[in-house]
PDB file of C-alpha atoms in Angstrom:
ATOM      1  CA  UNK A   1      90.922  81.851  86.973  1.00 96.00           C
ATOM      2  CA  UNK A   2      94.026  83.933  87.749  1.00 97.00           C
ATOM      3  CA  UNK A   3      96.383  84.881  84.924  1.00 98.00           C
ATOM      4  CA  UNK A   4     100.036  85.930  85.084  1.00 98.00           C
ATOM      5  CA  UNK A   5     100.409  89.341  83.458  1.00 98.00           C
ATOM      6  CA  UNK A   6     104.003  90.133  84.424  1.00 97.00           C
ATOM      7  CA  UNK A   7     107.024  88.667  86.195  1.00 95.00           C
ATOM      8  CA  UNK A   8     108.916  91.197  88.296  1.00 95.00           C
ATOM      9  CA  UNK A   9     112.553  90.602  89.189  1.00 92.00           C
ATOM     10  CA  UNK A  10     112.195  91.676  92.827  1.00 92.00           C
ATOM     11  CA  UNK A  11     109.622  91.877  95.573  1.00 92.00           C
ATOM     12  CA  UNK A  12     109.985  95.660  95.640  1.00 94.00           C
ATOM     13  CA  UNK A  13     109.168  95.977  91.928  1.00 95.00           C
ATOM     14  CA  UNK A  14     106.272  93.520  92.223  1.00 97.00           C
ATOM     15  CA  UNK A  15     104.786  95.423  95.155  1.00 97.00           C
ATOM     16  CA  UNK A  16     105.039  98.739  93.294  1.00 97.00           C
ATOM     17  CA  UNK A  17     103.263  97.319  90.250  1.00 98.00           C
ATOM     18  CA  UNK A  18     100.633  95.677  92.447  1.00 98.00           C
ATOM     19  CA  UNK A  19      99.909  99.075  94.028  1.00 98.00           C
ATOM     20  CA  UNK A  20      99.509 100.672  90.585  1.00 98.00           C
ATOM     21  CA  UNK A  21      97.073  97.979  89.436  1.00 98.00           C
ATOM     22  CA  UNK A  22      95.143  98.066  92.724  1.00 98.00           C
ATOM     23  CA  UNK A  23      94.726 101.849  92.466  1.00 98.00           C
ATOM     24  CA  UNK A  24      93.112 101.254  89.066  1.00 97.00           C
ATOM     25  CA  UNK A  25      90.588  98.928  90.710  1.00 98.00           C
ATOM     26  CA  UNK A  26      92.027  95.559  89.695  1.00 98.00           C
ATOM     27  CA  UNK A  27      92.328  92.520  91.940  1.00 98.00           C
ATOM     28  CA  UNK A  28      95.986  91.486  92.183  1.00 98.00           C
ATOM     29  CA  UNK A  29      97.957  88.613  93.690  1.00 98.00           C
ATOM     30  CA  UNK A  30     101.713  88.228  93.945  1.00 97.00           C
ATOM     31  CA  UNK A  31     103.320  84.789  93.831  1.00 94.00           C
ATOM     32  CA  UNK A  32     107.030  84.061  94.276  1.00 92.00           C
ATOM     33  CA  UNK A  33     108.557  81.858  91.586  1.00 89.00           C
ATOM     34  CA  UNK A  34     111.686  79.760  91.598  1.00 77.00           C
ATOM     35  CA  UNK A  35     111.720  79.291  95.355  1.00 65.00           C
ATOM     36  CA  UNK A  36     114.259  76.983  96.942  1.00 64.00           C
ATOM     37  CA  UNK A  37     114.378  76.349 100.677  1.00 66.00           C
ATOM     38  CA  UNK A  38     112.384  79.494 101.433  1.00 63.00           C
ATOM     39  CA  UNK A  39     114.572  81.645  99.201  1.00 65.00           C
ATOM     40  CA  UNK A  40     113.108  83.344  96.133  1.00 61.00           C
ATOM     41  CA  UNK A  41     115.386  82.841  93.157  1.00 67.00           C
ATOM     42  CA  UNK A  42     113.154  83.738  90.234  1.00 76.00           C
ATOM     43  CA  UNK A  43     111.177  86.886  90.930  1.00 91.00           C
ATOM     44  CA  UNK A  44     107.460  87.387  91.478  1.00 95.00           C
ATOM     45  CA  UNK A  45     104.501  86.677  89.244  1.00 96.00           C
ATOM     46  CA  UNK A  46     101.816  89.343  89.148  1.00 98.00           C
ATOM     47  CA  UNK A  47      98.414  87.730  88.678  1.00 98.00           C
ATOM     48  CA  UNK A  48      94.996  89.202  87.945  1.00 98.00           C
ATOM     49  CA  UNK A  49      91.645  87.591  87.174  1.00 98.00           C
ATOM     50  CA  UNK A  50      91.538  86.447  83.544  1.00 98.00           C
ATOM     51  CA  UNK A  51      88.763  88.950  82.784  1.00 98.00           C
ATOM     52  CA  UNK A  52      91.066  91.837  83.833  1.00 98.00           C
ATOM     53  CA  UNK A  53      94.238  90.670  82.046  1.00 98.00           C
ATOM     54  CA  UNK A  54      93.923  92.919  78.991  1.00 98.00           C
ATOM     55  CA  UNK A  55      93.332  96.008  81.131  1.00 98.00           C
ATOM     56  CA  UNK A  56      96.247  95.030  83.394  1.00 98.00           C
ATOM     57  CA  UNK A  57      98.566  94.738  80.376  1.00 97.00           C
ATOM     58  CA  UNK A  58      97.600  98.228  79.230  1.00 97.00           C
ATOM     59  CA  UNK A  59      98.161  99.707  82.697  1.00 97.00           C
ATOM     60  CA  UNK A  60     101.503  97.931  83.125  1.00 97.00           C
ATOM     61  CA  UNK A  61     102.654  98.932  79.659  1.00 96.00           C
ATOM     62  CA  UNK A  62     101.955 102.567  80.479  1.00 95.00           C
ATOM     63  CA  UNK A  63     103.570 102.361  83.926  1.00 93.00           C
ATOM     64  CA  UNK A  64     106.715 100.625  82.659  1.00 92.00           C
ATOM     65  CA  UNK A  65     107.268 103.015  79.759  1.00 92.00           C
ATOM     66  CA  UNK A  66     107.722 106.025  82.069  1.00 81.00           C
TER      67      UNK A  66
END
């Protein structure tokens, strides 16, 4: 099961965080939220397998505090 670990405000931010998590060996999916007529209005969910959620939170916490 995939778990949302963060919601990024833009595709650029989501992609950057996905790259950080992927470099650490985690599986990552991005999913747009709040879409309307093909337009993303609500950012992007960053999802990882449930078993990797705790590790993903630690990595994201470190990356976002810089």
